[in-house]
Each structure stands twice: as structure tokens, then as C-alpha cells.
Coordinates of C-alpha atoms in Angstrom, one line a residue:
Chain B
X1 CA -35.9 -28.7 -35.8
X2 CA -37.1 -28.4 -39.1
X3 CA -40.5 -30.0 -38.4
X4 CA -41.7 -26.7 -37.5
X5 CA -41.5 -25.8 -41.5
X6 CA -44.3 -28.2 -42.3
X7 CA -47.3 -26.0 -41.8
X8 CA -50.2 -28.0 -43.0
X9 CA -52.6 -25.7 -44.6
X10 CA -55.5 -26.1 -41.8
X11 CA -52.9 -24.3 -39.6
X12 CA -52.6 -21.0 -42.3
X13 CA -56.4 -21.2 -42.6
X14 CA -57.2 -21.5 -39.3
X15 CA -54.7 -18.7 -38.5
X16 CA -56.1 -16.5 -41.2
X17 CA -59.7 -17.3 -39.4
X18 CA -59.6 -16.7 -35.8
X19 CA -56.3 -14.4 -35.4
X20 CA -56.2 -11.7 -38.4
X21 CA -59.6 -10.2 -37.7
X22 CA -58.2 -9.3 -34.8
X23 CA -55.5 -7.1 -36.2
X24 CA -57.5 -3.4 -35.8
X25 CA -57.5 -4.2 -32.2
X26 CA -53.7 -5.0 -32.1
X27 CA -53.0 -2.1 -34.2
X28 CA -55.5 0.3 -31.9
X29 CA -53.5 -0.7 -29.1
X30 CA -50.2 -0.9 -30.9
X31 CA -50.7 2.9 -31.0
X32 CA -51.5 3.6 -28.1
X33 CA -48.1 2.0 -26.8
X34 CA -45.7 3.6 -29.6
X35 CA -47.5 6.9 -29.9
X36 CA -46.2 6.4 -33.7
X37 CA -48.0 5.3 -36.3
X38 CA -45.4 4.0 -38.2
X39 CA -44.0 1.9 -35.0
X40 CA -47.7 0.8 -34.5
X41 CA -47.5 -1.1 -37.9
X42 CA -44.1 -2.3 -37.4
X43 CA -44.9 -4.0 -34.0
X44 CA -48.4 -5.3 -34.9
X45 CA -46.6 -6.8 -38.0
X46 CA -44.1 -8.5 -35.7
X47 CA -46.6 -9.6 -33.4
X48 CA -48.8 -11.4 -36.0
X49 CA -45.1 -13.1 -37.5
X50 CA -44.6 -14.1 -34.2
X51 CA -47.9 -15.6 -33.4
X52 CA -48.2 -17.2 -37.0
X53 CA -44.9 -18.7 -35.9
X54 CA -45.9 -20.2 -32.0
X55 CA -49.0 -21.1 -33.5
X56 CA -49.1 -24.3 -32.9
X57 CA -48.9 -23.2 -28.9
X58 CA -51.7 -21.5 -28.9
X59 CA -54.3 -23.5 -27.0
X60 CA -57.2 -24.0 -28.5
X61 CA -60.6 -22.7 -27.1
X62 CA -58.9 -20.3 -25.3
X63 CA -59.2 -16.8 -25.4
X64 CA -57.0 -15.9 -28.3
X65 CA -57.4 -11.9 -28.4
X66 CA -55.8 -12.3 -24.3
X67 CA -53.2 -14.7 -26.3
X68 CA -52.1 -11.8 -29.3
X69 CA -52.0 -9.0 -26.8
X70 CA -49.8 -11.1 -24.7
X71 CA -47.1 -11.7 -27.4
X72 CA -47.6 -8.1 -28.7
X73 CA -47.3 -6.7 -25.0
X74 CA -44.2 -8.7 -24.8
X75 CA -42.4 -7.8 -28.2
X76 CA -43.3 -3.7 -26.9
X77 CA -41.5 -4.2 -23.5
X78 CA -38.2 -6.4 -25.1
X79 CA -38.2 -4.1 -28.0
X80 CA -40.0 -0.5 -28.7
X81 CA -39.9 0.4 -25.3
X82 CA -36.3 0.3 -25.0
X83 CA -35.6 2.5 -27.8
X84 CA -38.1 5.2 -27.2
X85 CA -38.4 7.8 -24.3
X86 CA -41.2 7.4 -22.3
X87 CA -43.0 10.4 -21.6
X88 CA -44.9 12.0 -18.5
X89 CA -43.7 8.7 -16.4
X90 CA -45.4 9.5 -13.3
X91 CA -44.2 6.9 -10.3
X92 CA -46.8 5.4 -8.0
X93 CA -46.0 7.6 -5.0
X94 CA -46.9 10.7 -7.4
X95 CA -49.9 8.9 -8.7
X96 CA -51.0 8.9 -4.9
X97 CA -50.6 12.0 -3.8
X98 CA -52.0 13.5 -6.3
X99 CA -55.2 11.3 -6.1
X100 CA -54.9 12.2 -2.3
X101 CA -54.9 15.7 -2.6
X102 CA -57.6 15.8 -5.6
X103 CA -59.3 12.6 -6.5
X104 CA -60.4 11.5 -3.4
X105 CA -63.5 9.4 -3.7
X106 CA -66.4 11.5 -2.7
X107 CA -64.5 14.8 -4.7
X108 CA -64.6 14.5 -8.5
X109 CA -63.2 17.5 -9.0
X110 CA -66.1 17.7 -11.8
X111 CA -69.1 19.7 -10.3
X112 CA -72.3 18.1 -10.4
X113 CA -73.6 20.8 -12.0
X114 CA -71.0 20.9 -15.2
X115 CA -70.6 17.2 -15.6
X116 CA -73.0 16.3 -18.3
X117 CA -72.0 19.6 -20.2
X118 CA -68.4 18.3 -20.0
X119 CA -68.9 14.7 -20.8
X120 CA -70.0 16.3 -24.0
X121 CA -67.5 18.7 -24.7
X122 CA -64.9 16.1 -24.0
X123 CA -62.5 15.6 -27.6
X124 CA -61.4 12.6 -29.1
X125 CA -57.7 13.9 -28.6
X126 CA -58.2 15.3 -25.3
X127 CA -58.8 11.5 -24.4
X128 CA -56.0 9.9 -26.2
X129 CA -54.0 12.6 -24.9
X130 CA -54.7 12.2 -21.5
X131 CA -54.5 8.2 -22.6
X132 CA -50.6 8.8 -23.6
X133 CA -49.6 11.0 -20.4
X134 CA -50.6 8.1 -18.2
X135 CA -47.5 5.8 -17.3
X136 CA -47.4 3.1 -19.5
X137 CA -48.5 -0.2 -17.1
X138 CA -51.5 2.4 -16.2
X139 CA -52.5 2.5 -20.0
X140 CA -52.4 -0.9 -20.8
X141 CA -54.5 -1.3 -18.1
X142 CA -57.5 1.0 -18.8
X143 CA -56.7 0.6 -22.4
X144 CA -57.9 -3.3 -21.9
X145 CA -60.3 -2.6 -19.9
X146 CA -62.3 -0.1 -21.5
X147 CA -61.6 -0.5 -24.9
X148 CA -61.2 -4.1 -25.4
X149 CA -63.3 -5.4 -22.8
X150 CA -60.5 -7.6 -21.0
X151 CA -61.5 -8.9 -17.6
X152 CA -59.1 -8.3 -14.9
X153 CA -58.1 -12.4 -14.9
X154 CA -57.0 -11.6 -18.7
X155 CA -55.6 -8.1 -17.8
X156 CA -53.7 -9.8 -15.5
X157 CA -52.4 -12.5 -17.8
X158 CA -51.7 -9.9 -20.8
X159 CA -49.5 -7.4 -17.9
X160 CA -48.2 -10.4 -16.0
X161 CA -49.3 -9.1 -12.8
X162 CA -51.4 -9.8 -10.0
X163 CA -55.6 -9.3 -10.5
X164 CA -55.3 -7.3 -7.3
X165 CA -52.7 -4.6 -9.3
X166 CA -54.9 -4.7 -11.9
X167 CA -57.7 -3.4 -9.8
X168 CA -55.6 -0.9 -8.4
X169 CA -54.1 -0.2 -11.5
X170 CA -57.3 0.5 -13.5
X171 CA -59.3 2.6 -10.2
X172 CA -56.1 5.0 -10.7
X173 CA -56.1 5.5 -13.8
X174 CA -59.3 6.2 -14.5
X175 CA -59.2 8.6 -11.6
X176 CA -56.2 10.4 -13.2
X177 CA -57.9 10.2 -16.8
X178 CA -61.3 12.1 -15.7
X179 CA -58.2 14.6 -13.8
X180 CA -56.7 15.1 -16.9
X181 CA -59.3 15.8 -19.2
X182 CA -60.9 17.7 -16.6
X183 CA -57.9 19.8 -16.9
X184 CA -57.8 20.1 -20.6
X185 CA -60.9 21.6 -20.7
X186 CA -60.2 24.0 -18.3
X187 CA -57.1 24.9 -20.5
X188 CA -59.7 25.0 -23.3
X189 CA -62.1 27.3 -21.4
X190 CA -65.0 25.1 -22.5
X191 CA -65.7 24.2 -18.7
X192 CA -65.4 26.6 -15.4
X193 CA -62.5 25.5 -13.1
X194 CA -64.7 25.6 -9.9
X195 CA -63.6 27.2 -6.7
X196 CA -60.1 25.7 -5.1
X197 CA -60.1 23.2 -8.4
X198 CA -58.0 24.5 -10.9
X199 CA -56.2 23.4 -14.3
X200 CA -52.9 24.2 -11.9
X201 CA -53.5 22.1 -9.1
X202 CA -55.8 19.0 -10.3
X203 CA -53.4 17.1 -12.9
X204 CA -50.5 19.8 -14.0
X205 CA -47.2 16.9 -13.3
X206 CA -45.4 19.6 -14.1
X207 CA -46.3 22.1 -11.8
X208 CA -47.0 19.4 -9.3
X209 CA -43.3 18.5 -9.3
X210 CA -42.0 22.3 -9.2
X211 CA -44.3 22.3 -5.8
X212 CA -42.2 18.8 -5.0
X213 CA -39.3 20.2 -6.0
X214 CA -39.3 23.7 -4.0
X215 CA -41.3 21.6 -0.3
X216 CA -38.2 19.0 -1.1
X217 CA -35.4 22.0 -0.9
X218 CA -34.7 21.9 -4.5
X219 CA -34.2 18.2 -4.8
X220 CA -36.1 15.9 -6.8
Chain X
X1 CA -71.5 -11.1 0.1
X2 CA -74.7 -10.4 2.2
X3 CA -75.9 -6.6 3.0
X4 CA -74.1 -4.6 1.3
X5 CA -73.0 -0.7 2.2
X6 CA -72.1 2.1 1.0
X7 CA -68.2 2.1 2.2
X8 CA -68.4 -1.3 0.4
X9 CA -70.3 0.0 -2.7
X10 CA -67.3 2.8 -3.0
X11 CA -64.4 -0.2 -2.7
X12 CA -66.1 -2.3 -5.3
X13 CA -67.9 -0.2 -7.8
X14 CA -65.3 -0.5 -10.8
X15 CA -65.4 -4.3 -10.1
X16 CA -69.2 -3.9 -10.0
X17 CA -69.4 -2.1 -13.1
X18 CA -67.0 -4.0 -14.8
X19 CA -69.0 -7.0 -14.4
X20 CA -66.0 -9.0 -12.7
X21 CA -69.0 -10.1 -9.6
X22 CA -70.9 -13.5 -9.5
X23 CA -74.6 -13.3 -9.8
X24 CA -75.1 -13.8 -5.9
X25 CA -72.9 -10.6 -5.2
X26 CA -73.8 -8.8 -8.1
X27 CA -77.7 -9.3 -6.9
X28 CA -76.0 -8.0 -3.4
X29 CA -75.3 -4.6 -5.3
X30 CA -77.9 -4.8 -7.4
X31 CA -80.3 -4.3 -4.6
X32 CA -78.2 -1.7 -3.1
X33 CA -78.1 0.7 -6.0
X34 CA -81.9 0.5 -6.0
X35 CA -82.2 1.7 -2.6
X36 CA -79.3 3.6 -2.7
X37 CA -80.1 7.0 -3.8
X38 CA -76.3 8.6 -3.5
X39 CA -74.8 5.1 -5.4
X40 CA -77.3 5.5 -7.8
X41 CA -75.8 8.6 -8.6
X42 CA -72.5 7.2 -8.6
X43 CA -73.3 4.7 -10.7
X44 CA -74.4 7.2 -13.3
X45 CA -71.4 9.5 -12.9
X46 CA -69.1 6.3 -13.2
X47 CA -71.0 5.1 -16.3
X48 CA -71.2 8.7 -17.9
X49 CA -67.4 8.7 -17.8
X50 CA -66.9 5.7 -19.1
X51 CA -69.3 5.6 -22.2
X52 CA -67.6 8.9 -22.7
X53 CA -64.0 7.8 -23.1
X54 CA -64.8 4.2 -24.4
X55 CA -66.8 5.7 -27.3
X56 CA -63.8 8.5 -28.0
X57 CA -61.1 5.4 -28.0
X58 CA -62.8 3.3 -30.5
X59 CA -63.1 6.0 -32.7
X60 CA -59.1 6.0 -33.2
X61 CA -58.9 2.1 -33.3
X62 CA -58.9 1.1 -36.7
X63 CA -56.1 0.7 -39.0
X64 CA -55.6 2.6 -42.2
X65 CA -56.1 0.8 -45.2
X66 CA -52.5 1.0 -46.2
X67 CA -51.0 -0.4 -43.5
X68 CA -53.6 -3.2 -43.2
X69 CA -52.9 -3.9 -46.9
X70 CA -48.9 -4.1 -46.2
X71 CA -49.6 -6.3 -43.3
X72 CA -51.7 -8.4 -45.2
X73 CA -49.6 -8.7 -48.2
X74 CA -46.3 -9.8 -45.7
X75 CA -48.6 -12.4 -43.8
X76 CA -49.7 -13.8 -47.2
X77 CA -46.0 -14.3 -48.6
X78 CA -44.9 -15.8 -44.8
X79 CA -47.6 -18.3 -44.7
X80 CA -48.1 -19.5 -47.8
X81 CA -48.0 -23.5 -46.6
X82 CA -46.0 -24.7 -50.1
X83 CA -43.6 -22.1 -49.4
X84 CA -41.1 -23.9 -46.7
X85 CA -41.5 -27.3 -48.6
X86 CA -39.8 -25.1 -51.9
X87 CA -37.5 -23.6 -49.6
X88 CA -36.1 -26.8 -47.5
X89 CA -35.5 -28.1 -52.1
X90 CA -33.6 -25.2 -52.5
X91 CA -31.7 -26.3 -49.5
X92 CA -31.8 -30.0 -49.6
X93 CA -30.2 -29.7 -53.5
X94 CA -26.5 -29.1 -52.2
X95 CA -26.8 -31.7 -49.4
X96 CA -24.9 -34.6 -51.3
X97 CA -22.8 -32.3 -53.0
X98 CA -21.3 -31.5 -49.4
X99 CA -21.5 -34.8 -48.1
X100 CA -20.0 -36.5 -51.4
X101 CA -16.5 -33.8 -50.3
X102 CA -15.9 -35.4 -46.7
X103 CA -14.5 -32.7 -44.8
X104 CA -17.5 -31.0 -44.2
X105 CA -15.7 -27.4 -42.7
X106 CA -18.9 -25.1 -42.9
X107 CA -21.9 -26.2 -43.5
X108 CA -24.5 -22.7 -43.8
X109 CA -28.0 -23.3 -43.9
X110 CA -30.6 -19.7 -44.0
X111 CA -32.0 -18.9 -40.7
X112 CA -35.2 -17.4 -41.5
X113 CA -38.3 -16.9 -38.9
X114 CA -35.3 -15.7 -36.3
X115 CA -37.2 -12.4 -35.2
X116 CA -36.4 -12.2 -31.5
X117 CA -32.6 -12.8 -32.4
X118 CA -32.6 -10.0 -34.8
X119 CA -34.3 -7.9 -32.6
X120 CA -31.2 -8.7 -29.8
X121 CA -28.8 -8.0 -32.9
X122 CA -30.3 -4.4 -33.4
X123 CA -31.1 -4.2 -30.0
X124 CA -28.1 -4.6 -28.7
X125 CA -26.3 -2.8 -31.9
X126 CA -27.5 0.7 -30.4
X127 CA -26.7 0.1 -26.8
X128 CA -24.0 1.7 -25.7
X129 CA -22.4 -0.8 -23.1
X130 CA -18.7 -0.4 -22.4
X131 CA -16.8 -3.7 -23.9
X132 CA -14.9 -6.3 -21.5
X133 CA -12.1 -7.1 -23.6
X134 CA -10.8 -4.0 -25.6
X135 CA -8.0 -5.2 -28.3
X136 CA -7.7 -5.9 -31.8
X137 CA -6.2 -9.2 -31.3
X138 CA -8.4 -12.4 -32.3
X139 CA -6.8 -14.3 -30.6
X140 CA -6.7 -12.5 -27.0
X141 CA -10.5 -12.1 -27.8
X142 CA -10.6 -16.0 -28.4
X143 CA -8.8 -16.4 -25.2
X144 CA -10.3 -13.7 -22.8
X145 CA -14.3 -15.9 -23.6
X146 CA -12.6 -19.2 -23.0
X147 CA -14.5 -20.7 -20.3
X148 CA -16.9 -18.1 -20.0
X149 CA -19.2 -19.6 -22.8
X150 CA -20.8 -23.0 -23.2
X151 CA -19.1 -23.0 -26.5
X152 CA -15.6 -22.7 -27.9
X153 CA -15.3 -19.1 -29.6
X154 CA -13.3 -17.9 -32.7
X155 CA -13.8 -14.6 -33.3
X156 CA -14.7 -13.6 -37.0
X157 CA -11.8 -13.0 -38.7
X158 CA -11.7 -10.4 -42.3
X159 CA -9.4 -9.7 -44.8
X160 CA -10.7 -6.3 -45.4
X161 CA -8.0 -4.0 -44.1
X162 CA -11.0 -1.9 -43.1
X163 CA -12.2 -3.6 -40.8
X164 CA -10.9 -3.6 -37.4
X165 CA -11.9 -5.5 -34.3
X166 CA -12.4 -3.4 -31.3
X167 CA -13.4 -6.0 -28.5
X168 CA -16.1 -8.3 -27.2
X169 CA -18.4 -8.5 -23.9
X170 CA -20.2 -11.1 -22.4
X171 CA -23.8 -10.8 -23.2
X172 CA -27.3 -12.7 -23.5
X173 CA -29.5 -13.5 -26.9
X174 CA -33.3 -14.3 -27.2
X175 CA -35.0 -17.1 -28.8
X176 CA -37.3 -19.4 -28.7
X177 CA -41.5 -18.9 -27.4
X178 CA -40.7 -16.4 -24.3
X179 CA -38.3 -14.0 -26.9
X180 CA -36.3 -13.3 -23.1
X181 CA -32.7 -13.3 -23.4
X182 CA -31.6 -16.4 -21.6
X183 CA -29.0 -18.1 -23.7
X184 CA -25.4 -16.7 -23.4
X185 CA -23.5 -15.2 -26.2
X186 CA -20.5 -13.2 -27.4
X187 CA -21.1 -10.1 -28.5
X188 CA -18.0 -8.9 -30.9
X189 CA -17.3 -4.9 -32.0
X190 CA -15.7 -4.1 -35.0
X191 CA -15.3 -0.9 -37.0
X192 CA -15.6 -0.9 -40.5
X193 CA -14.4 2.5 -41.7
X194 CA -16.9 5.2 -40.4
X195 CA -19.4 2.7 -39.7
X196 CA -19.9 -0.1 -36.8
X197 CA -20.4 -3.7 -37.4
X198 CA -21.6 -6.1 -34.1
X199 CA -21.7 -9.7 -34.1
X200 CA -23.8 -12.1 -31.6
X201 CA -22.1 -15.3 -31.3
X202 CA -24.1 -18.4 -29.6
X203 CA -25.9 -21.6 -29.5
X204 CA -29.1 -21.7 -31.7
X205 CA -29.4 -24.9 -32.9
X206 CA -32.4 -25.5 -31.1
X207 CA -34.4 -22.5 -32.7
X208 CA -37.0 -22.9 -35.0
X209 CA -36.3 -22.3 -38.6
X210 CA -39.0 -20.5 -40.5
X211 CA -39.8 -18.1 -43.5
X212 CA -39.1 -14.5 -42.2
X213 CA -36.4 -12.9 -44.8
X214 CA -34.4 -12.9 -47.3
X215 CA -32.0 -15.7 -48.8
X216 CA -29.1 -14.5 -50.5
X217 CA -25.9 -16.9 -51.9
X218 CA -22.8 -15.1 -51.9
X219 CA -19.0 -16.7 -52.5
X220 CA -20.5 -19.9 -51.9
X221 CA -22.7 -19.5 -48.5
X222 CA -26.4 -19.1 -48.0
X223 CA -27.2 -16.0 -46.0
X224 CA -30.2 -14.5 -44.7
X225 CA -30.7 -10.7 -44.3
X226 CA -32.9 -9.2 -41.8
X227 CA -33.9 -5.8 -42.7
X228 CA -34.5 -4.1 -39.4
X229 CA -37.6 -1.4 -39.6
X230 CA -34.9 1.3 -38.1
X231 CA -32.4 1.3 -40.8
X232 CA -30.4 -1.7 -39.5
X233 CA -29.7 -5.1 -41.8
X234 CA -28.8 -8.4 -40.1
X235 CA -27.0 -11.4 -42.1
X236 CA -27.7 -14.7 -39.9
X237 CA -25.5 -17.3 -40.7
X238 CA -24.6 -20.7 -38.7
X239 CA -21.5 -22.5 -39.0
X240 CA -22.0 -25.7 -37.1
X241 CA -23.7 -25.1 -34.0
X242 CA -23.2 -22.0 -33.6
X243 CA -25.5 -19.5 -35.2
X244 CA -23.9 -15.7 -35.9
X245 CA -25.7 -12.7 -36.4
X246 CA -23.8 -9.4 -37.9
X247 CA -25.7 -6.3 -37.3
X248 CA -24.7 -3.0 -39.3
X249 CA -26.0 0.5 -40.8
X250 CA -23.5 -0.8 -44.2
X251 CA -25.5 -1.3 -47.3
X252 CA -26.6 -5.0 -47.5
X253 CA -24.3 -5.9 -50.5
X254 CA -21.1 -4.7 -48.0
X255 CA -22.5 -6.4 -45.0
X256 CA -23.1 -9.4 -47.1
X257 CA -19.8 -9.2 -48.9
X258 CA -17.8 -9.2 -45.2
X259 CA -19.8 -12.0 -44.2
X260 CA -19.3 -14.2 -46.7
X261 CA -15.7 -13.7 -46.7
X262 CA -15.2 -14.0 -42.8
X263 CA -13.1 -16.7 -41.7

């Protein structure tokens, strides 16, 4: 039991070398999970305790990033996510029909014609905005994907799910990101809504469930 | 993959682009996209949007330098390799004292490294789950988990008139590489004036001891205290095999104080 106090100091080194320089991309997606700051810290701290402490399990020559998000992925789900209330959750039948109704795949909903000028217009906290509404399995997803590189098989290992989820998962939510931010500049008037595509009707959950809500007689 | 089309080209472009083919298929699409005046442009639109919002998110991605410096500064003092050999001294020193007395009634070592517990303790501190066995009465307490744990219970007992037990439940503990709850527990409720107190009670001989708080001797037993990030403070002490872990908002010299005077 207590063998696992002896930590000889190639272990610390090696630690220090190949898992702390990754702890920008921990904390980039830490924040992403928590929306908090604060929580970021707090669970990218814990992940890196935790990971110095199984260190001895983690294989060697394998990909360790996949290895760190796995264990910080985990500690979120037992712990953060528990305590905080999830925002925007959107289930996968609403994820579908609003991706049937508007973000089919030959309609963008972004005219030709506007979709370099809106590219560049696009903000910084339009997209982490859009990011945070998007149900939490759905961020991870893209998140991995398109900021960290992750191939699917490591996606897949990181979420615990199938690769064939994580395809799904990630052609969703990249269709309901470009929706969103779509939307918010719209809001922001920096783009033209074009005709029978509006800020209303292309990513508005709200507005899409009052529709639900009224077509379902008032139940949800 | 052979000839590829269109309809297939729409199904597979994010896998395309996200470089998840094998050179064979990937020279399939390859060749498609070059002949393929309407994919090209999907290509571009797919591309545009993803250069667009990769190059926004890695922006926001770094740390600040404060917290990097905190996190730095915690993984230095936990991984300092010298520092469990000075630790398992501090503990080893009493040893023949104890063993010189006989009766050996309580033997407390420090828990440290014994995160996914105290994240159960606090965890479990703010749920609100109804308790099984509502009385004030040890004993019926003692009684009521009596074959319903793999372990004989005897609920903590205090001398502090303000303390009151208010019932236990049956519940589950983390532990161990997966951090699930799998091993089974008592969870105790007590009231301690305006405040709550919770104790897990359960088997964790088998988890790993490491560096991951503070050691504090008070009346004679080695504690450790958690400091949860949300306010709370766990003391983890074992007695025997069995490894108990008070979770409270009291001040740490209370909580300790009750601890160490539990019987």
C-alpha cells in the first residue's frame, strides 16, 4: 500500500516533462466545460494531482494529451458537472429537427454571397458563446476536434463512446455552431438575415421550443 | 473506396477533412474534389468555417499567469520525490511506541492523496437524499447497517452535547484509478448546532496513500484535512480498516476538535 509513496525522481521528472506542458490545453478546455474561470483552475489542478498520482499507469508511448483529457473529462462528469446547472441542454431529438428544418446539407443558411464577409465579422465571443450553448457531449466533441486536433479513435476514447457517435456528434455540432453564430450576427446586424432565414427561426432554442410548446398543446 | 460521388462526398466530407481516411480513400476524394466543381466549393465553405472558429478558440486557450503559477507552485510541493520518504519518518517514529503498549485500540495513520474520496465526502455533503434510518440512537443506527455492509459499523459517537445524530443511508464511495463509486459505505448525518456534519464510513485499506493535504495531530491522532475549493473541509481518518471521512462547513479547528474526540 504504501509502495506507491516511493516516487523515484525519474518519475517527477518525467512527469514534469511530457505532462505539464500540456496544462494550457487542459486549462483551455477546463473552461470551456465549467464556464468559470475559477472552476477551470480548480479542476485542471485536480486533474494534474490525479494524473501525477496514476502515473505510473500511464502507458508509455501512448498518446498522453488523449490520456490527461481522459482523467480531466472524468473528474468534470463525477464532480463539476453535478454541482452546476447546465445550460441551453438541447436533447438530440431537438438537435434534429432543428438541423432538419434549417441545416440541411445543401442549405447553409449562410448565403453564398455574405459568407466571406461574415467569416470575418465572426467574434471571438460570438464563438465561445455559441461553444457554451451547445450541450455539453456536443462540445467536448468539437472542442477536441477542432481545437486540439483529437482524431475521432481518441475522441472516442476521451467521451467513452463509439467513433460512429463521434462522427455524428461532431457533423452536428458544427452544423448548429455555424447556426448560431449565423444568428448572432444577425442579432448584431453585421450580416443580412436573407429571405425565409432569420435570427428567429435558424438557432433561437428558445423560440424554437415556445413553437414546440404551442404545436404540442402547451405541453413540453 | 473506388469512384467516388457526390452523395458520398456530402456523407464523408468532415471525415475527409479531418484527415481520419487512408491514403487509398483519401486519393479516391482527392481526385473527386478536383473534378468536382460543386465539392470544391464545399470544401472551401467547410474549411472557411473551420479556420474561422479554430483560430477564434485558440485565442482564449491559454492560462493566465496566475493560475499557472498557483498550479505550478501546488504540483511542486506534491511531487517533491524526498517528500513521502520525510512523511512515512514522521509516521514510522510512533510505531514502536504503539506496538511496545499491546492493546493496539486505534491505530490513525494520515490519508493524504485521497481526492476522489473527498470529492464523494463534499459530493455527497450537498445532496439532498432523504436518510434510511432517521433516529438519534447509535445504537439502532449500528443495528439498522448490520448486514447491509461488508463491514461491522459503529457509528461515531461525541461528547459534545451539540452534536446530534440525525440518521444514516446506505450509500457508495469512490477510490482507486476509475474515481467511480463502487465500494459500499455508510453515510452518517449529524447536526452540529446550526451547521451539518456527514460522515462516510467504508473500506479503504486498499487505496493508495499519497501527499495531497494537510497533517494535523490533535488529542493524540494524526488527521488529515481536505480543504474542499467550495468552502467545505474534510478530516480523513482510519481506525483499523476502516477509513472515515467527516465533511462539514465548521471551521477546521471545530471539525478537527470533534474528530479527535469521537469515540
Amino acid at each position: 500500500m504504501l509502495g506507491g509513496l516511493f516516487r523515484k525522481r525519474d518519475d517527477h521528472l518525467e512527469f514534469e516533462e511530457i505532462a505539464m506542458p500540456h496544462m494550457d490545453a487542459l486549462y483551455g478546455a477546463a473552461l470551456r466545460m465549467t464556464r468559470d474561470p475559477s472552476r477551470a483552475e480548480d479542476l485542471v489542478q485536480e486533474t494534474l494531482l490525479r494524473s501525477y498520482r496514476f502515473w505510473h499507469k500511464f502507458e508509455k508511448g501512448t498518446n498522453i494529451k488523449a490520456w490527461l483529457f481522459r482523467i480531466q473529462t472524468n473528474i468534470f462528469i463525477n464532480k463539476y458537472r453535478k454541482r452546476q446547472t447546465e445550460q441551453a441542454v438541447i436533447d438530440d431529438r431537438e438537435i434534429d429537427d432543428l438541423l432538419g428544418r434549417y441545416a440541411a446539407e445543401e442549405n447553409t443558411f449562410i448565403p453564398p454571397d455574405t459568407r466571406d464577409d461574415f467569416f470575418k465579422k465572426v467574434l471571438s465571443d460570438d464563438v465561445m458563446r455559441a461553444l457554451d450553448d451547445l450541450p455539453f457531449e456536443f462540445r467536448m466533441t468539437v472542442l477536441l476536434a477542432d481545437m486540439h486536433d483529437f482524431s475521432y479513435k481518441e475522441i472516442a476514447d476521451v467521451l467513452d463512446c463509439p467513433v460512429g457517435t463521434v462522427m455524428s456528434r461532431l457533423h452536428r455540432a458544427r452544423k448548429l455552431l455555424q447556426a448560431r453564430l449565423f444568428d448572432y450576427a444577425v442579432e448584431r446586424g453585421v450580416i443580412d438575415a436573407p429571405e425565409g432565414v432569420t435570427s428567429e427561426n435558424v438557432a433561437d432554442l428558445d423560440a424554437f421550443r415556445r413553437r414546440r410548446k404551442v404545436a404540442n398543446g402547451g405541453e413540453e | 473506396m473506388g469512384r467516388v460521388t457526390c452523395d458520398d462526398f456530402r456523407k464523408f466530407i468532415d471525415a475527409y477533412l479531418d484527415d481520419e481516411f487512408d491514403a487509398r480513400d483519401r486519393a479516391d476524394f482527392d481526385a473527386h474534389v478536383a473534378l468536382c466543381g460543386c465539392c470544391r466549393r464545399r470544401v472551401e465553405d467547410h474549411l472557411s468555417f473551420r479556420r474561422c472558429i479554430r483560430s477564434h478558440m485558440q485565442q482564449k486557450r491559454d492560462m493566465p499567469a496566475d493560475a499557472r503559477a498557483r498550479i505550478q507552485a501546488r504540483m511542486r510541493t506534491v511531487s517533491r520525490p524526498d517528500r513521502a520518504a520525510r512523511w512515512l519518518s514522521r509516521v514510522a517514529a510512533p510505531l514502536p511506541a504503539v506496538a511496545a503498549v499491546g492493546a493496539v485500540a486505534l491505530f490513525y495513520i494520515p490519508m493524504t492523496g485521497f481526492a476522489p474520496v473527498v470529492d464523494d465526502a463534499v459530493g455527497q455533503h450537498c445532496e439532498r437524499v432523504p436518510i434510511e434510518v432517521p433516529t438519534p440512537e447509535a445504537r439502532e443506527v449500528d443495528e439498522w447497517f448490520r448486514d447491509k455492509l461488508p463491514f461491522e459499523l459503529a457509528a461515531p459517537r461525541f461528547d459534545d452535547e451539540q452534536v446530534m445524530l440525525l440518521g444514516g443511508r446506505l450509500s457508495k464511495v469512490g477510490g482507486g484509478d476509475s474515481g467511480m463509486r463502487s465500494r459500499r459505505a455508510a453515510y452518517l448525518l449529524y447536526g452540529v448546532g446550526p451547521h451539518k456534519l456527514t460522515v462516510l464510513v467504508f473500506d479503504g485499506k486498499d487505496l493508495e496513500i499519497e501527499d495531497d493535504s494537510a497533517i494535523r495531530e490533535v488529542n493524540g491522532r494524526r488527521l488529515s484535512i481536505h480543504h474542499d475549493h467550495h468552502g467545505y473541509n474534510v478530516a480523513v481518518y482510519r481506525k483499523g480498516a476502516l477509513t472515515y471521512a467527516y465533511t462539514s462547513d465548521l471551521p477546521e479547528t471545530d471539525l478537527l476538535r470533534l474528530v479527535a474526540n469521537a469515540h
